[in-house]
Structures are given as C-alpha cells and as structure tokens.
C-alpha cells in the first residue's frame, strides 16, 4: 500500500524569540553571542530572594502579533509556573502561560505549491502565549562535565500554537515561512533561525480517511525550513510503515537528526513530566486595556493581508502575484516604492520585474532585497522607459544588468551612454526592412509558400541589423505590410 | 540603656549621651556573652557592624540623622544582605554569602541603622518553634527549656533577651506574631504588599510579608516607616502614598482615648482549643479596652476553621516550586558524591534540606500534581476567598478584631517536634490573616505561670496606623510589654 491511502495531520508549535532589548522578567540584555553568563543577572541566575518583573515591550510584541493574525488579545491572562528540574532552568520552573494565554485564536493564510497546482489555505491558530527561554547546556570542552550558559535564560518567547490544520510537509513549510515572514514583518522577531530565534516543533500523526485522529509524535526544535520538511516527510513515512507492518504508534517526543535524516525518540508518554502548572504568585494577572491595544495597533505597519488586498484591488495584480509580493515586508516595501515612482499603470510590469529578473539575480548572488544593487527608484526609471517605448524588454535586460553592475546611476544614463534608445523612426526601420527583404529572398519565398517560421527569421534579421534597438511592433507591422503587398 | 525605646535611643544618640559605636559594641558584647545559650543569632560580623555604626555617628555629627540612624537592629536570616551569610536556617544555604541586598536591608541601610547580625529561624521559615533550624533550636529567654516560637524565633529571642533593641521578622502564617506572643514582644505583620519581598527568600510568595518585632507598638511604627513602600522590583508590592505609621500615636492622652472604637470579637476565637490561662489574660485585656472606651461587638468568621487545612495546601504548593532553585547547580549545598545529574539533585536536596522542609515539598508537589490540582489547590484557593470575604463582612461591623495570638504559651523544646499537626495548630489564630492578606499584630497582655501571653489585633487592609494606635493606647496603661526576662546577665 502507499501513502495515498493515508491522511496526514500536522500541527506546529513555534517559539519566536521577541526582539526586546532586555529579558522578559529582568533587565539583562538579550543580545546574542556574548561571553557565557555575562548577560545573567541575579534574577536570571535565580539567586535566593529575587523576583520577576514583566517587560512591557514583550507584551506589546504579543499584542502586535494578536492584531496581525486577527486573534483576540486577552483582556486578562495569567503567568503560570511550569515545574521541572534541568541545569539550564535556574529556578526549577519556567514562567509561562497555561490556562489563560495572551493571544487566543486567529489564523495565518498560506500559499502552497506553484503554477496550476497552487492553492491557498488558512491555518487556524489555537493560541499564542508569552514565556521565558531557558539557558543552554554545553556538553563539549568541559572534560566530562557540562557547562551552563544562562545568557539566553529569560529571553522572551512567544509560543505560537496551530490547530492540526496542515496535511503535508509542503503545507507545514508554507505555514512556517508565512509565520516567519509575519513576525519579521511586524518587527517582533528577527527570525534568525541559525541563532535559534525562530524554532518549530511539529506534531505529526496519520490516519485512514474518515477515522479519528491517530496518535501523534512531536518532532522538537527544527531550526530550518529544510529540516522541517525532511523531518516531517521521514516521520510520515515511518508512521505509515509502522502501522502497515501491524505496529502501533506510541505518543512520544522525537528529535530529528539532520545527518541521518531520521527521527529518534527522546522520551515517551510514560516518562513525560508532570509540570504541576499553577499561577505564579510573584506576578499579578496581565491586564491589557482596549486602549493599550489601540495604541499598539497604531504602531503596526500595513499588514501583509491588507497589502495583498490592496495590490489586487488597486493595482490589478493576480492573487498569485499579490501573495508573492507580500511574502516579506522588504519585498513588499521595495515593490511599493517601484510602483510609487513608476506609476500604478506600470504595476504589472513592476511585479514582473521584481519577481522575475530582480528576484532571480538576488537569488543567484544570495543577496537580500534590502541590499539590492538596483534600487527601487532605478528599477522604476527602467520600467518607465519600457512603457514609453524608449527601449524594448530585451534591451531593458541589458540596462538592468548595467545598473546591477553599477555602470550608470539611472536607466536614462545607461541608455544614453550605450546608445540603446529604441529606433521608432518609421523611415529608418523601413530602410532596414527593405535591405533585409532584398538580402533574404529565400526566406521571403518560404514565407510566401506558407511557412510562418520564415517570418520570424526575417524579424530576427531586422532586429539584428538594428542592433536590437528597433521597436519590435513596428518591425512586425512593416514586414507584414511589405510581404503581404 | 537596654530597656530604652527606639525613640529614647535616638534621643540619646542625638544628645551625644552615647555614640552608635558604643551602643553597637554594648550589644555585640552582650551577644558574645549570651548568644551561646540563647542561639538567637546565626552570624555576626562585628567589624562590619561597627563600620556601619561609625558611618552613622558621622551622619549624627553632620546633623543628617533620621529616627533610626545609629540604632542597631537584628535581621532575620531570610533577608539577603550583601557580604553576609544568608542561610535561611538551612544547611542548603549554610555557605551562601549574598551578593546583593534585600530591599528591606537597603532601606535600613539608607536610614542609617546598624546591622547587628542575622538571626536564627526555622528552616526556610517552615516551623512554629524554631526547632527546624539547621543551626539548632533557639531558647526562649523567659524559660530556656522552652521554644521561642517560630519561624522568626531568633529575632524574637534576640529582642526579648536584650540582644537587640528591635528586629525584623517575616510572617507567612504567624511567624512574626506567634514568636512575639511567646517572647513578650510587639510584632506586626503588615498588609500583603506593603513591604517589598525583593531579597527576602521566598517560602510561600502569596502569603509572605516582612514586618517589625520590637518591644512596643511605637517602636514597630518607627520600623515600619523605614521598611514600607512601593518597590518596582516586586510586582506584588503596592503603589501607595508614603504614610507615617506613627501619626496617631502622638495625640494627647485622653481619659477614654479609644472612645468610638468598635472591637470585633470573633466567636470562633473564643471557643474550644485555647488554654484557659491564655484566655483569662485575653479577657482581662478586653476589660482594659472597655476601660479605654472601646465597644465590643461579636462577629463571626465562619470559615476560619478551614484556614489551617487551606494554608497547608497553598503554602506547601508555592514552597515546593519556590525551593526548586536549590538544586546544587549554581550555589548552596551540593552532595560531595553523585553518579548522574538526577543523583546529584536527589542527594544534594536529600542532604541539604531538613525533615520539615522535605515534608512540605512533598505535600506541595502532591497537591499540584495532575489529577489532584483541582481537588486540593483550587479548592484551597476557593476557601481562601471565602475566608477573605468573612473578614470583609466582619469589618463592616467593627474597626479591629481582637483575640488570642496563640492557643498556648511557650511549649517545651521537643514537645511538638514529633507531631506536625499539633505544631501546625499552634498557628490556628494567625493563619487566616495571611490567607486574607490583612495586617495583624501581637502584643503582650499578661503572663500565665511566668510565661508571656500575646493578644492579637487584626486590622482592615492598610489600617496599620490605627492598629498600632490601638496597641499603643493599651501599652500606655499597661506594663506587660516593658517586662524583661530575669537571669540574663
């Protein structure tokens, strides 16, 4: 049997480190990469007698997130203690939220696949809650002992939990990418996956169509989209194989090993912790007023969904283009800047350039759009010259290349310097056409005998003679007129 | 000098009758001589104390002195003090020198008070007799075969034995009031949130509150003025205008200074379970209050009988989590030998904690466990609300509530040490006050067979100034609080 007879159910929990200057319950810095334990205060070390004080900035990040996914920002939420012993958990409990989280509900729109198979879907969120990160245990270089670095202890996290709404690794990755773009878009997380700022846990189960949910296994701490996809694919296949071999799935937490491409069990339900959650008596309930929410709303940039709608309704872009151009704030801002300079009438052309030539070039050189050598203003200038027939699309690629390499400050300068201005003088083009027709009698004869291809060859000859600068439409029209006449 | 009030000491210091260095030395000498028998202090640092005294003398000379400048005080060893051993009465922290100051310590430093030393206490403040301390039991100065009460037993014994003019304590279920009662002191547990908990090692965070232990209500007021105040480092500390807690004490003495005051007598405080000799002293105090002009009203706290069971769910639950940080990883005791991480945790905690602490960690872990949380923890929280509502209802009928502090006078060392439930019941009159977060105090009201009896006064929220005045007016016409134990020279 094959995977076709199985349904896959995936839910994702994401830990996003919030971009606050200081920790969630202490004044220590959250900067990454400092010497071990230099960013650990008395509170982070859990010295006797210390107390937590909530960082207002972390709450604002949560409010922004709630607003950006259409969720309810809870008027009252409660911090709870999650109790367990681990050396990098200094208090012996993590301050988190349990029964009453700060964000409830909401959803994230995802775009899955490409071309004809592309489809959209909304992944519903269960909740998002604030909590503190643990420190790090270092097991190397300590001669059989472990070292503890508490710099990360107390870094604010937003744990974002979905409903079990995804049914393939492609959907899971699309969700993770959309969420990643969103948290960066609203400026609450730097999204740096190598440094652990954005990490995903995937809950995976399989079932026969129509049957109740299967037993799930949770893959912990996936810190790249590729690992997320590989781990889920492996896990799905493993679960199907196990069940088809007559085995049973045990609820478990597993780790993905990128080297072997396999998942392995970390702990099963039997040795799961009883975290003994209870409300933290050191912290009062978190009360968020309507007014605080409104004030925070005013600081949000235009959200991806609103931008997407605007691109479709005001600029006439397709849903596919609008989604692609709102995949990140940087891309959307760049596109917006091009359209502002080139005019809304050129929006489709701008979209093609940003998603086509520019995106390909950025990918090739592994550059971020914010660091693009061709600025939005330069690209707008280029598009304007296509629109007014100064240059053809083909010549435009040359101009783009020159701008990319810094051979000119603007499209106009490049066109002028390299003499790329399109020939639109009918007399000049007619002269070229006549010369080509005279020199290519064979092609003319073939065309007249009904071979359409011969026409294209003649167009090519004219363009060649014009060094690519003749207006293609005029060339076409003139050739047709002369051959037909 | 040893029987002087804080006000008299301040006057003597201001009038240059004695310097702070001399006064501090007087107490240090006395501690040297008497502490080996009483065991009230677990650590002193004479050089540090004298350096503080010298600085206080400079402030006095410069005319920059406040009411506590130059006055030596004993600090319960639950408060972190930079450069001081801060043990909380436990082997777990026997080697812990705090790198920072509790807010209470900081405030006394700023006031120019001198830290005489850290006082003994029940381990992590869990106990009512001071017998659970890793550093050995404290002896009651009134009868050294008896307990001083707990958990602030060291502070109580220190002040009673004149080893300090006054001290700090903390009260989670009666730990200021009960030892004050057993040692003939005046002690005040303020409204929850009035004194910062920053740097005070947590036992049960939602119940813990620091307060003064002294020989009079007036002294308590002066100390509370220094201790109280909003602290941004404690999220449960309350932002309120600064007040002078002694403001009502200086009104001129009238024939009936408490005329118009309604004192509530909860019938639950006057039923069975209290020693007759204690009750006789309480009844005499009621008569005294009538003579001062107060009117007695009967009130009821119907859910008070549930306070001990509710407390012994909530306090251990919080404690089991609060004490998780003592894991041998970063500071404190670590077992010398272990063969894995889990073994290190288990052995360090098994060896570092005493029996009572372990008992409460076990209870707390149990009541928070999956499947038991609703039946125990949530139910106890409901009872807690009911108890608070009882007090709110009672305070519609009266201004303060009066009753005994402890059902008995000081008991013999070892008498209850083997019977936790009997020990827990010695806080039967005090625990409800913590559950409700109200201010409460204990003041001396007589003796039974030579042992002090404590009278408890409970106030409405933030009514510390009135509470202190009600105690002060009684102390103006009685001399119980002025009596000192004999034979301590």
Coordinates of C-alpha atoms in Angstrom, one line a residue, chain A residues 42-54 81 83-93 99 148 150 274-284, chain B residues 80 93 96 99-100 192 197-202 205-206 232-236 317-318 321-322 324-327 329-331 341 345 349 365 368-370 373 377:
Chain A
X42 CA 20.7 37.9 39.9
X43 CA 17.2 37.2 38.5
X44 CA 18.4 35.1 35.6
X45 CA 20.6 33.1 38.0
X46 CA 17.6 32.6 40.3
X47 CA 19.5 33.7 43.4
X48 CA 17.5 33.3 46.6
X49 CA 15.0 36.1 47.1
X50 CA 14.9 37.5 43.6
X51 CA 11.6 38.3 41.9
X52 CA 10.4 38.7 38.3
X53 CA 9.1 42.0 36.8
X54 CA 7.3 41.7 33.4
X81 CA 4.9 28.1 36.6
X83 CA 7.9 23.0 37.1
X84 CA 10.8 20.7 36.2
X85 CA 14.4 20.2 37.0
X86 CA 17.1 20.9 34.5
X87 CA 20.5 22.6 34.9
X88 CA 19.8 25.3 32.4
X89 CA 16.5 26.1 34.0
X90 CA 17.8 28.1 37.1
X91 CA 14.6 28.5 39.1
X92 CA 13.5 24.9 38.6
X93 CA 10.4 26.2 36.8
X99 CA -4.8 28.2 31.2
X148 CA 25.8 26.1 31.7
X150 CA 22.5 31.5 31.2
X274 CA 4.0 16.3 35.3
X275 CA 4.8 20.0 35.1
X276 CA 2.5 20.9 38.0
X277 CA 1.4 24.2 36.5
X278 CA 0.0 26.8 38.8
X279 CA -0.4 30.5 38.7
X280 CA 2.9 32.3 39.5
X281 CA 2.2 34.1 42.8
X282 CA 5.1 36.5 42.1
X283 CA 3.3 38.1 39.1
X284 CA -0.1 39.7 39.0
Chain B
X80 CA 19.7 38.8 51.6
X93 CA 22.5 27.8 52.2
X96 CA 25.7 31.2 50.8
X99 CA 25.9 39.3 46.5
X100 CA 23.0 41.7 46.9
X192 CA 0.3 42.0 52.0
X197 CA 9.7 41.0 49.2
X198 CA 12.7 41.6 46.9
X199 CA 15.7 39.8 48.5
X200 CA 13.5 38.0 51.1
X201 CA 13.9 34.3 50.5
X202 CA 10.5 33.1 49.4
X205 CA 5.1 34.0 47.9
X206 CA 1.4 34.9 48.1
X232 CA 9.4 48.3 41.4
X233 CA 11.4 45.2 41.8
X234 CA 8.5 43.4 43.5
X235 CA 5.4 43.1 41.2
X236 CA 3.2 42.3 44.2
X317 CA 2.4 24.2 46.9
X318 CA 4.1 27.5 46.5
X321 CA 8.1 25.4 43.5
X322 CA 10.0 28.2 45.3
X324 CA 13.2 24.1 43.3
X325 CA 16.0 26.6 42.7
X326 CA 18.0 24.9 45.5
X327 CA 19.4 22.2 43.2
X329 CA 23.9 23.6 40.4
X330 CA 24.8 27.2 40.9
X331 CA 25.2 27.9 44.7
X341 CA 22.6 14.6 37.2
X345 CA 19.8 16.6 42.5
X349 CA 18.4 18.0 48.2
X365 CA 4.3 18.5 44.9
X368 CA -0.1 20.4 42.4
X369 CA 0.1 17.0 40.7
X370 CA -2.0 16.1 37.7
X373 CA -4.7 20.0 41.5
X377 CA -5.0 23.5 45.2

